[in-house]
mmCIF file of C-alpha atoms in Angstrom:
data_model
loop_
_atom_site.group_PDB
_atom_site.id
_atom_site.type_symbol
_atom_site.label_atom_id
_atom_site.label_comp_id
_atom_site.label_asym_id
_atom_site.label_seq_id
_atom_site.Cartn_x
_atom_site.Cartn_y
_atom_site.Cartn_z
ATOM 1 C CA UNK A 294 -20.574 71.803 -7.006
ATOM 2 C CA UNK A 295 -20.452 68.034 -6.843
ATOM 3 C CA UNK A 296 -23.279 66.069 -7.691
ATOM 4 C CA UNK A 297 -24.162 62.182 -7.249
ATOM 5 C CA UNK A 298 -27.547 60.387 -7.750
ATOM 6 C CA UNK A 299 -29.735 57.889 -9.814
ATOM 7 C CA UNK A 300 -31.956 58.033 -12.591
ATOM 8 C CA UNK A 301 -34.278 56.333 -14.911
ATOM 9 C CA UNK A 302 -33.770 56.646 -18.100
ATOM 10 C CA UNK A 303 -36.701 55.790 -20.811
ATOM 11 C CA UNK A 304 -33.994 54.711 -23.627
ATOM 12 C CA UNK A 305 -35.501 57.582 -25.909
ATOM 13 C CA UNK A 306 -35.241 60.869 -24.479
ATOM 14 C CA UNK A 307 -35.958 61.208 -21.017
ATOM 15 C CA UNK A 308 -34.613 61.083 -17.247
ATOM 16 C CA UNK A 309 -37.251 60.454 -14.405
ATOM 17 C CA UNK A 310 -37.373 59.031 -10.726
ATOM 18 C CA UNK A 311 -34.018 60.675 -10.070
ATOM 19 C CA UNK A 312 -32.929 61.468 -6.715
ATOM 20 C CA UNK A 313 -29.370 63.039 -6.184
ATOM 21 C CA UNK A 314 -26.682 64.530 -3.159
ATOM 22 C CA UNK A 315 -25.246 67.694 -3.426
ATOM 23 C CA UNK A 316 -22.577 70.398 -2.151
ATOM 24 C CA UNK A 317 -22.667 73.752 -3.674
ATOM 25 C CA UNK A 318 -20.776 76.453 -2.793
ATOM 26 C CA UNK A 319 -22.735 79.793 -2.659
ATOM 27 C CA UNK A 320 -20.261 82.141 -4.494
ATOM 28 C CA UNK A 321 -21.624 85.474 -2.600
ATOM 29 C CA UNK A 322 -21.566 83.785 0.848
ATOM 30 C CA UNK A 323 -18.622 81.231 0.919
ATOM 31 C CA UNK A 324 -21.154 79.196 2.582
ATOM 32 C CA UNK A 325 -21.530 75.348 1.584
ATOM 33 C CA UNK A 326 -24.931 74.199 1.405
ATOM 34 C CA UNK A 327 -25.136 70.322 1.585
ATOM 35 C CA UNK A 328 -28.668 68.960 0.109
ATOM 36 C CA UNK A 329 -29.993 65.358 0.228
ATOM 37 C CA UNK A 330 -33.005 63.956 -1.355
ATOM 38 C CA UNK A 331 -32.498 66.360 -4.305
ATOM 39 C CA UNK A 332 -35.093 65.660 -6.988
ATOM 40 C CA UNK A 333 -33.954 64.929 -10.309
ATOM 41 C CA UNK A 334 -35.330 65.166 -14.030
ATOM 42 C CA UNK A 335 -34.161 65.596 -17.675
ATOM 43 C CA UNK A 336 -33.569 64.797 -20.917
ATOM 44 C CA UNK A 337 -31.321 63.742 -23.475
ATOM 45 C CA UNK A 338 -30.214 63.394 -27.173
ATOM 46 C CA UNK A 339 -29.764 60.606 -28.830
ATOM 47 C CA UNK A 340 -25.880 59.887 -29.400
ATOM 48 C CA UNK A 341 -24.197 60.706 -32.790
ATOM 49 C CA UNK A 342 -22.321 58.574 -35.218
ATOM 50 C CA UNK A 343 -19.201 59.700 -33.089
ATOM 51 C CA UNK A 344 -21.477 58.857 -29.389
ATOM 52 C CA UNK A 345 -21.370 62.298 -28.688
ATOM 53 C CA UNK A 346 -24.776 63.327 -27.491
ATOM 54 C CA UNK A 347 -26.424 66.386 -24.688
ATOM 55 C CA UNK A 348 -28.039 66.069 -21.523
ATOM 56 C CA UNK A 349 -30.011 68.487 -19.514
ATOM 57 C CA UNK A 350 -30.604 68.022 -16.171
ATOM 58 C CA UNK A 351 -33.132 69.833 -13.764
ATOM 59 C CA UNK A 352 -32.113 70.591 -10.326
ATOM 60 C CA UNK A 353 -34.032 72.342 -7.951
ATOM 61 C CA UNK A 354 -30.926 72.934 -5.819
ATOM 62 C CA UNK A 355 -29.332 75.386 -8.310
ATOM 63 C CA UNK A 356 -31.251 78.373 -10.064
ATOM 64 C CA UNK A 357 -30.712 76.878 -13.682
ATOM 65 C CA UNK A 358 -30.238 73.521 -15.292
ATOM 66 C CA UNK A 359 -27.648 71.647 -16.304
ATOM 67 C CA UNK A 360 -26.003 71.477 -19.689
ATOM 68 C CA UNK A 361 -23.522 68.290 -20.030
ATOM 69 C CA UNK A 362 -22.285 66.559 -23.610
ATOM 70 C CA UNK A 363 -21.575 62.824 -23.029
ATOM 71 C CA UNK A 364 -19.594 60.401 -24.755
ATOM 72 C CA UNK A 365 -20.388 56.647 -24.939
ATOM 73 C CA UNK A 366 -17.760 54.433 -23.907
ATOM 74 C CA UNK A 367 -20.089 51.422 -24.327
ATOM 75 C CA UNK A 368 -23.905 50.496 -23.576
ATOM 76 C CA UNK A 369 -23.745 51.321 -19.827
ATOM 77 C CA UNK A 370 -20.800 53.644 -19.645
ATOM 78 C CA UNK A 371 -20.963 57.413 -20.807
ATOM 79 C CA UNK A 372 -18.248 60.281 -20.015
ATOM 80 C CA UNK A 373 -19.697 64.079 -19.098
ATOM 81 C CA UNK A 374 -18.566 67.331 -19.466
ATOM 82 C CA UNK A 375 -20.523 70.266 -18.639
ATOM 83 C CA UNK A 376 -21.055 72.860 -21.231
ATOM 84 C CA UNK A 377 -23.246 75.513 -20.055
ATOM 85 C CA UNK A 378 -20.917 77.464 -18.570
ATOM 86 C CA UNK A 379 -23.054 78.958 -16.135
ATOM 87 C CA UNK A 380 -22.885 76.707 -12.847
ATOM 88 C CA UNK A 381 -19.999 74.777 -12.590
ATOM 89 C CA UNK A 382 -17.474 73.385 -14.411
ATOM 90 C CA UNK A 383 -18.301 69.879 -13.997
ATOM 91 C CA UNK A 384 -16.846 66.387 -15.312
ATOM 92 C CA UNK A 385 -18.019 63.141 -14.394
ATOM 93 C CA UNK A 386 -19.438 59.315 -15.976
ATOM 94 C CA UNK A 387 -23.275 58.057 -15.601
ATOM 95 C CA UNK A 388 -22.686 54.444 -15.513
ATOM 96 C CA UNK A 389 -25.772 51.519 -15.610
ATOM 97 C CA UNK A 390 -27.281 49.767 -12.654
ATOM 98 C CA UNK A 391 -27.830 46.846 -13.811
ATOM 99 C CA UNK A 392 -31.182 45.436 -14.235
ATOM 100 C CA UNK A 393 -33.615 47.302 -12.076
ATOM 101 C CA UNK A 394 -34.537 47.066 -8.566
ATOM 102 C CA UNK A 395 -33.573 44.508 -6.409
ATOM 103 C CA UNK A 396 -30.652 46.808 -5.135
ATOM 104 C CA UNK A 397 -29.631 46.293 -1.588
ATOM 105 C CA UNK A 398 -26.384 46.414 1.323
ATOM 106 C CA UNK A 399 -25.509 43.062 -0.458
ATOM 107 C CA UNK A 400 -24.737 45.156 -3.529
ATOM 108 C CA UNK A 401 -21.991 46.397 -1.804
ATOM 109 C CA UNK A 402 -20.303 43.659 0.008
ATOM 110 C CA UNK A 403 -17.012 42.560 0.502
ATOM 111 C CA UNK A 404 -13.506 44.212 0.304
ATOM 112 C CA UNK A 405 -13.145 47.410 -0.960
ATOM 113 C CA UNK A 406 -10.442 49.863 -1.864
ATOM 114 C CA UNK A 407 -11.368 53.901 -2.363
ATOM 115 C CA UNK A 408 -10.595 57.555 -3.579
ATOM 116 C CA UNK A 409 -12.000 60.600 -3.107
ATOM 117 C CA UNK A 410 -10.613 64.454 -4.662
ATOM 118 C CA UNK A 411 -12.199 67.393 -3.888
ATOM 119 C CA UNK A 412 -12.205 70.727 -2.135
ATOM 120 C CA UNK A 413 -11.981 71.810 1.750
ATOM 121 C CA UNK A 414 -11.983 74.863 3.951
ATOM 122 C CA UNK A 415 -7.730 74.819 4.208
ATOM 123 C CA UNK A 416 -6.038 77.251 2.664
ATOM 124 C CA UNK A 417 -4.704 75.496 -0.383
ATOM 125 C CA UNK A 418 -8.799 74.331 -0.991
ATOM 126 C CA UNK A 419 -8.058 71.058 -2.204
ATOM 127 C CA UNK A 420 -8.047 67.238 -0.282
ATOM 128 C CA UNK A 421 -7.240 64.230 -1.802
ATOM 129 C CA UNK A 422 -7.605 60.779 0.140
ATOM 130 C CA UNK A 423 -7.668 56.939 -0.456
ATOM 131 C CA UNK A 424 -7.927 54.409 1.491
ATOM 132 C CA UNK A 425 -9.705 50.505 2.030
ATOM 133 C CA UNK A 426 -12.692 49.051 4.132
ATOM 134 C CA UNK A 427 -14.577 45.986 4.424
ATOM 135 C CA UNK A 428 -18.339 45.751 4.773
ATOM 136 C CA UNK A 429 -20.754 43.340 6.491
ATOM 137 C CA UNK A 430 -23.052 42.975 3.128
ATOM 138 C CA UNK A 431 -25.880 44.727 5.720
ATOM 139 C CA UNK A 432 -25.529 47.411 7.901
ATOM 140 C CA UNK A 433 -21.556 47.843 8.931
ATOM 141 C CA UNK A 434 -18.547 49.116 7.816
ATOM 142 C CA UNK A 435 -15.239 48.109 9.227
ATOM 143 C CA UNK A 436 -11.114 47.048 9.232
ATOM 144 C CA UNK A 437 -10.621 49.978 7.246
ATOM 145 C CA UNK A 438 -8.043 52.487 6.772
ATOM 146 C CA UNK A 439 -6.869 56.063 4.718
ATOM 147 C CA UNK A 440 -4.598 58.352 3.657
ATOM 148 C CA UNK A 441 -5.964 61.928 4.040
ATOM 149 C CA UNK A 442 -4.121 64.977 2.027
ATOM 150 C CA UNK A 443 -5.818 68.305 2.238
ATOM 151 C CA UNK A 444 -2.558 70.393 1.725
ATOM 152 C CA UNK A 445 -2.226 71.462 5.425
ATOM 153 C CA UNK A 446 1.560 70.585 6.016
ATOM 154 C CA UNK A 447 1.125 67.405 7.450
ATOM 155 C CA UNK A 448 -0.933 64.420 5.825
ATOM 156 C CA UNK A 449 -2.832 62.179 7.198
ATOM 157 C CA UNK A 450 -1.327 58.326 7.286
ATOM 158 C CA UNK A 451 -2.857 54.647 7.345
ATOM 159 C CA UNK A 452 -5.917 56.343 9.827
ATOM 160 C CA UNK A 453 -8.374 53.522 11.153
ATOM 161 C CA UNK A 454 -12.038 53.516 9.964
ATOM 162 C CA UNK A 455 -14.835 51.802 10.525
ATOM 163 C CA UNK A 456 -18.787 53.015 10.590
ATOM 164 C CA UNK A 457 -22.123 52.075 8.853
ATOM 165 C CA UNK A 458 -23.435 52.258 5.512
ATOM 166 C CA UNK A 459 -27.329 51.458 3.952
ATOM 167 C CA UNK A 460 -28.095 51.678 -0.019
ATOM 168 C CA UNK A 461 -31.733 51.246 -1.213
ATOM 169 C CA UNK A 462 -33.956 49.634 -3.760
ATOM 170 C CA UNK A 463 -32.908 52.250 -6.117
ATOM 171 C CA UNK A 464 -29.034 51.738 -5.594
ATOM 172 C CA UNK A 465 -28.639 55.093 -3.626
ATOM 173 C CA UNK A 466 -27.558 55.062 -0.366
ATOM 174 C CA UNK A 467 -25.155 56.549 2.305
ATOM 175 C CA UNK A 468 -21.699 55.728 4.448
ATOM 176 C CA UNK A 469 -21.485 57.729 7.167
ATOM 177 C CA UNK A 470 -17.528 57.075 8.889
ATOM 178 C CA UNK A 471 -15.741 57.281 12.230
ATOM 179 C CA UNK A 472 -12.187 58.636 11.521
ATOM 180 C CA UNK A 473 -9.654 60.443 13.487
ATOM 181 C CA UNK A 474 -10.129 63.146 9.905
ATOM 182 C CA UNK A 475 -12.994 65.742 10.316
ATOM 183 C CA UNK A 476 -13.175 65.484 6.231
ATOM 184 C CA UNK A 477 -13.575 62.064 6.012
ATOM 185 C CA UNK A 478 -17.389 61.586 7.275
ATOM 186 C CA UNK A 479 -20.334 61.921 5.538
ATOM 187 C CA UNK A 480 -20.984 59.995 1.930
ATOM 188 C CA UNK A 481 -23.255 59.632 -0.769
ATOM 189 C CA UNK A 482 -23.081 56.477 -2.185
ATOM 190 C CA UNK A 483 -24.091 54.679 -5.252
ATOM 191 C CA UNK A 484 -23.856 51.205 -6.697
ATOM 192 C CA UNK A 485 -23.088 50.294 -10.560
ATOM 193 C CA UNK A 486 -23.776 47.052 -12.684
ATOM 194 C CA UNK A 487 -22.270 44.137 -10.253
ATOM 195 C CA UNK A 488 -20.875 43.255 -13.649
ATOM 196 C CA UNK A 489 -18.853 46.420 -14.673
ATOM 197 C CA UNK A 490 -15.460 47.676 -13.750
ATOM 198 C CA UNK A 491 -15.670 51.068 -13.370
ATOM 199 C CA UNK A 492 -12.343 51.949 -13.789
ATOM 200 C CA UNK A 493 -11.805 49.500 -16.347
ATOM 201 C CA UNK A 494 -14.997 49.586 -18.402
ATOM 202 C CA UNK A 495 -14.018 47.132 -21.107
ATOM 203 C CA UNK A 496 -12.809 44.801 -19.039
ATOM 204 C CA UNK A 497 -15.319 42.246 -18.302
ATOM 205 C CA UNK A 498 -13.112 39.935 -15.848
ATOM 206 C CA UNK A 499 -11.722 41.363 -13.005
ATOM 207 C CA UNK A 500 -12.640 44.418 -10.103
ATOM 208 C CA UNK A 501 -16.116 44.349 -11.167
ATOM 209 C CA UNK A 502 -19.100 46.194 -9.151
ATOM 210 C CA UNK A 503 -18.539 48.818 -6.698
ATOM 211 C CA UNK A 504 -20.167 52.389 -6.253
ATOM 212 C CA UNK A 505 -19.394 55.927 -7.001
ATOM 213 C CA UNK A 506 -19.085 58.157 -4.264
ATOM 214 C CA UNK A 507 -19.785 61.806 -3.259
ATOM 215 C CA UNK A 508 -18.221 63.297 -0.220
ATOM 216 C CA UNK A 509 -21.029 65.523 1.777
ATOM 217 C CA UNK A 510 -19.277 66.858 4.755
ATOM 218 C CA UNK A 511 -19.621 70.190 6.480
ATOM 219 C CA UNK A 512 -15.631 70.973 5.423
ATOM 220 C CA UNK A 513 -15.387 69.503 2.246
ATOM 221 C CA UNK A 514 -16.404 68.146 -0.598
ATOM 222 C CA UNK A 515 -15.465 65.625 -2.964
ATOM 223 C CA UNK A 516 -16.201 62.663 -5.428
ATOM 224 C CA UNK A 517 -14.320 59.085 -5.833
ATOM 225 C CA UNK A 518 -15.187 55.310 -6.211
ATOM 226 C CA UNK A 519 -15.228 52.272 -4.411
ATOM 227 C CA UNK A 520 -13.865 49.362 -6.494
ATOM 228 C CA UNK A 521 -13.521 45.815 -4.772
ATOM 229 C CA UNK A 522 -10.052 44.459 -3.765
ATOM 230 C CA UNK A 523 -9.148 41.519 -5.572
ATOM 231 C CA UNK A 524 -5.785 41.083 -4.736
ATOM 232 C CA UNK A 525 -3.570 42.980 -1.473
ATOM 233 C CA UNK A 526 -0.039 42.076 -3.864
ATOM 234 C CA UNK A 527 2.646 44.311 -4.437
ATOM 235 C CA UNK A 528 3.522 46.010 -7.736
ATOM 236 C CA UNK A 529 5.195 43.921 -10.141
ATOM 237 C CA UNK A 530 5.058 44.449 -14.158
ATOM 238 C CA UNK A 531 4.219 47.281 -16.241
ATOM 239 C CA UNK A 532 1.945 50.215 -15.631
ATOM 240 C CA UNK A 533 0.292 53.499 -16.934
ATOM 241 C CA UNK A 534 0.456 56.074 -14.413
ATOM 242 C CA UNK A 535 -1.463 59.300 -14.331
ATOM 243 C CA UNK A 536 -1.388 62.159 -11.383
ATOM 244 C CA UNK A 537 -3.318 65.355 -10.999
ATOM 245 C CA UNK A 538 -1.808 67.979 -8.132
ATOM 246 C CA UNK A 539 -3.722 70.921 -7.804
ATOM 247 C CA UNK A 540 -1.759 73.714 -5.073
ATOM 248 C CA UNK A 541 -0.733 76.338 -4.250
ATOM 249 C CA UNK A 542 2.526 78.400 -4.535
ATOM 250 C CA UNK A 543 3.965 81.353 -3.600
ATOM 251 C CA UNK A 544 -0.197 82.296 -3.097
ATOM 252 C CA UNK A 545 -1.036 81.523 -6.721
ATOM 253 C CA UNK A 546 -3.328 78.565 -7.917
ATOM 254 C CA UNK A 547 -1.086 76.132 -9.273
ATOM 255 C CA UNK A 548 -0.958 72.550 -10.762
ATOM 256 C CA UNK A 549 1.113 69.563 -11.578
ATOM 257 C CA UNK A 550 -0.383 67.011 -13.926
ATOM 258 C CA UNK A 551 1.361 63.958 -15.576
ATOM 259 C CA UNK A 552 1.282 60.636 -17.110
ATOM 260 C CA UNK A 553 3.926 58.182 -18.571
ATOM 261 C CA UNK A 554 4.616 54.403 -17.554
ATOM 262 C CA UNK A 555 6.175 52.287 -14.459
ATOM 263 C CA UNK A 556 7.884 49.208 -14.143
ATOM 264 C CA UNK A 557 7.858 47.739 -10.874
ATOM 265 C CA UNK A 558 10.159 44.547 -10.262
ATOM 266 C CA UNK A 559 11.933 43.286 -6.721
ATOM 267 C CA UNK A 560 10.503 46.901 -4.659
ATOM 268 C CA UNK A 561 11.822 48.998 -7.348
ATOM 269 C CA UNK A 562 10.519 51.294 -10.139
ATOM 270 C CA UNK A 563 11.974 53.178 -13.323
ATOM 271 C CA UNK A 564 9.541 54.976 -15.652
ATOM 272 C CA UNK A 565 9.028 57.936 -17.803
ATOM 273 C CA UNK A 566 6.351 60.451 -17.459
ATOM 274 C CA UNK A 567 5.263 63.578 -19.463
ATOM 275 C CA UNK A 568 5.096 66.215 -17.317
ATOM 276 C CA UNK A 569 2.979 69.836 -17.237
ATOM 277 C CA UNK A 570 3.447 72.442 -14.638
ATOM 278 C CA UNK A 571 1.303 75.458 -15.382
ATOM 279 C CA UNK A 572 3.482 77.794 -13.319
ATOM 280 C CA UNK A 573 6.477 75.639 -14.623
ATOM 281 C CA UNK A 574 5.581 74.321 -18.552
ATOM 282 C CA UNK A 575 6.054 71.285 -19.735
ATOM 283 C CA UNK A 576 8.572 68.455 -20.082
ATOM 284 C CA UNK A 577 8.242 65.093 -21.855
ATOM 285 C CA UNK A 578 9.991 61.706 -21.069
ATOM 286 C CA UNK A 579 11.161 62.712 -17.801
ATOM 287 C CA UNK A 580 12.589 59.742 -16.139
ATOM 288 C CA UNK A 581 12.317 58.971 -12.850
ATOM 289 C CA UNK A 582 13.120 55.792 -9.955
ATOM 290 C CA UNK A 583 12.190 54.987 -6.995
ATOM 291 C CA UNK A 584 11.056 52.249 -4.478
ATOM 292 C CA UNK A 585 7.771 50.169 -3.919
ATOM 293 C CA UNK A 586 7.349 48.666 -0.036
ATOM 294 C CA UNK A 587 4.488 47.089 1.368
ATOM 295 C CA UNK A 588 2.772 48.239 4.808
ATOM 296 C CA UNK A 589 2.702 45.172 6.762
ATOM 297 C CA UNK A 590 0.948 46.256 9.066
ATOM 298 C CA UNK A 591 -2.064 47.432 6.486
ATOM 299 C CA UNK A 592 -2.482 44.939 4.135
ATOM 300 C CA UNK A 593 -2.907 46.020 0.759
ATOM 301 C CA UNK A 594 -1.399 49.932 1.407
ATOM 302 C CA UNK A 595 1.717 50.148 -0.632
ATOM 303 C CA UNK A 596 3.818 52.803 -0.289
ATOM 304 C CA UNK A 597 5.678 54.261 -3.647
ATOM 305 C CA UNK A 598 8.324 56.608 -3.292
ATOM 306 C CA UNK A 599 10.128 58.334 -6.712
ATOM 307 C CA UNK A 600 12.910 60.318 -7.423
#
């Protein structure tokens, strides 16, 4: 299941006006039904001394409701984790709009840089991608590019983009892409606070605005963000790094998650990471080095190599 949308919320205990996008897959057929226009109601608690609180959301796509807890970050930021155990087993933030209304294809103008994780029809079930575009502040999207990974043998590199995107009044809208990738198509799209960074909530200065995004295409599904581009630099200084690599092996789900630190000077990198392999275990301060090189012919794609 992935979900996107927007609500109102009446600051005391309840959810109206929402409207969401959806994928679910139907466990008995395998089939993915794809739903727009999804109406959306609920309510919530109010947070505890810790800013742990509950939500329950109503969707008429799925036969129940569903159960997240959320944890503030800050006025307009909230983490969510779904705990009824019955539907999915869903993760995701609610972030603020902004004052209401006046929400339009300006909202989301400029340069922009991108990710999107989910699942596909391959047979390892899982595509990554990132990527960059630029957008007209009204109807067009354009000079873009991405990397598309969906475990097939053979990724997808530096692919050209371009298409046309519309939001609404309400912040919810849609980007709908030309790419030479099948899985890289169909969006649901939805604007945050112009002034929050949503990868960087308590930072109040730089990479602020953008959208979250939900991928709604026939082969696969996904969720990411779309943060501006500030800067099209190289990597220099230091840096937290953090990777999650769902697979495959040997026919067995598998994964590969870390995090640790990099140091980028003169196209090179040293760092240590802590590593867990489920098939595997885990190892901590692993060290590794590598190389940092710029595309010149796709400004702003950097290409990081490690040993």
């Amino acid at each position: 299941l992935t979900l996107g949308g927007v609500l109102t919320s009446d600051g005391s205990a309840s959810f109206t006006n929402g409207l969401g996008d959806q994928a679910l897959v139907d466990q008995t057929t395998g089939n993915l039904d794809i739903s727009n226009n999804v109406g959306l109601t609920g309510g919530f608690s109010v947070p505890d001394s810790f800013g742990r609180g509950t939500i329950t959301l109503n969707d008429p796509g799925i036969s129940s409701s569903l159960q997240f807890a959320y944890y503030a970050v800050g006025p307009e930021v909230y983490r969510l984790v779904e705990i009824d155990g019955t539907t999915a087993f869903a993760a995701g933030s609610m972030y603020s709009q902004g004052t209401a209304g006046g929400l339009s294809a300006l909202s989301l103008n400029g340069n922009f840089a991108f990710n999107n994780f989910g699942a596909d029809g391959s047979n390892i079930g899982i595509i990554a991608s990132a990527g960059e575009f630029t957008t007209d502040g009204s109807t067009l999207v354009k000079a873009g590019f991405a990397d598309v990974n969906d475990g097939s043998g053979t990724a997808i590199t530096a692919s050209a983009l371009a298409g046309a995107y519309s939001i609404g009044a309400d912040g919810r809208g849609a980007i709908n892409l030309t790419t030479t990738s099948t899985e890289l198509t169909n969006f649901g799209v939805y604007v945050v606070d112009p002034a929050l960074n949503i990868e960087d909530p308590n930072n109040t200065t730089t990479g602020l605005g953008g959208a979250l995004l939900v991928e709604l295409d026939s082969g696969s599904i996904g969720t990411g963000v779309a943060v501006p581009q500030t800067s099209t630099s190289t990597l220099s200084g230091s840096y937290g790094i953090g990777v999650q690599a769902p697979g495959v092996n040997s026919g067995n789900f598998d994964e590969t998650d870390f995090v640790g630190t990099l140091k980028a000077s003169s196209g090179k990198v040293t760092g240590t990471v802590n590593l867990n392999d489920i098939g595997v275990g885990t190892t901590s301060n692993l060290a590794y080095t590598g190389t940092i090189g710029a595309d010149t012919n796709h400004p702003g794609r950097l290409v990081l190599s490690t040993n």
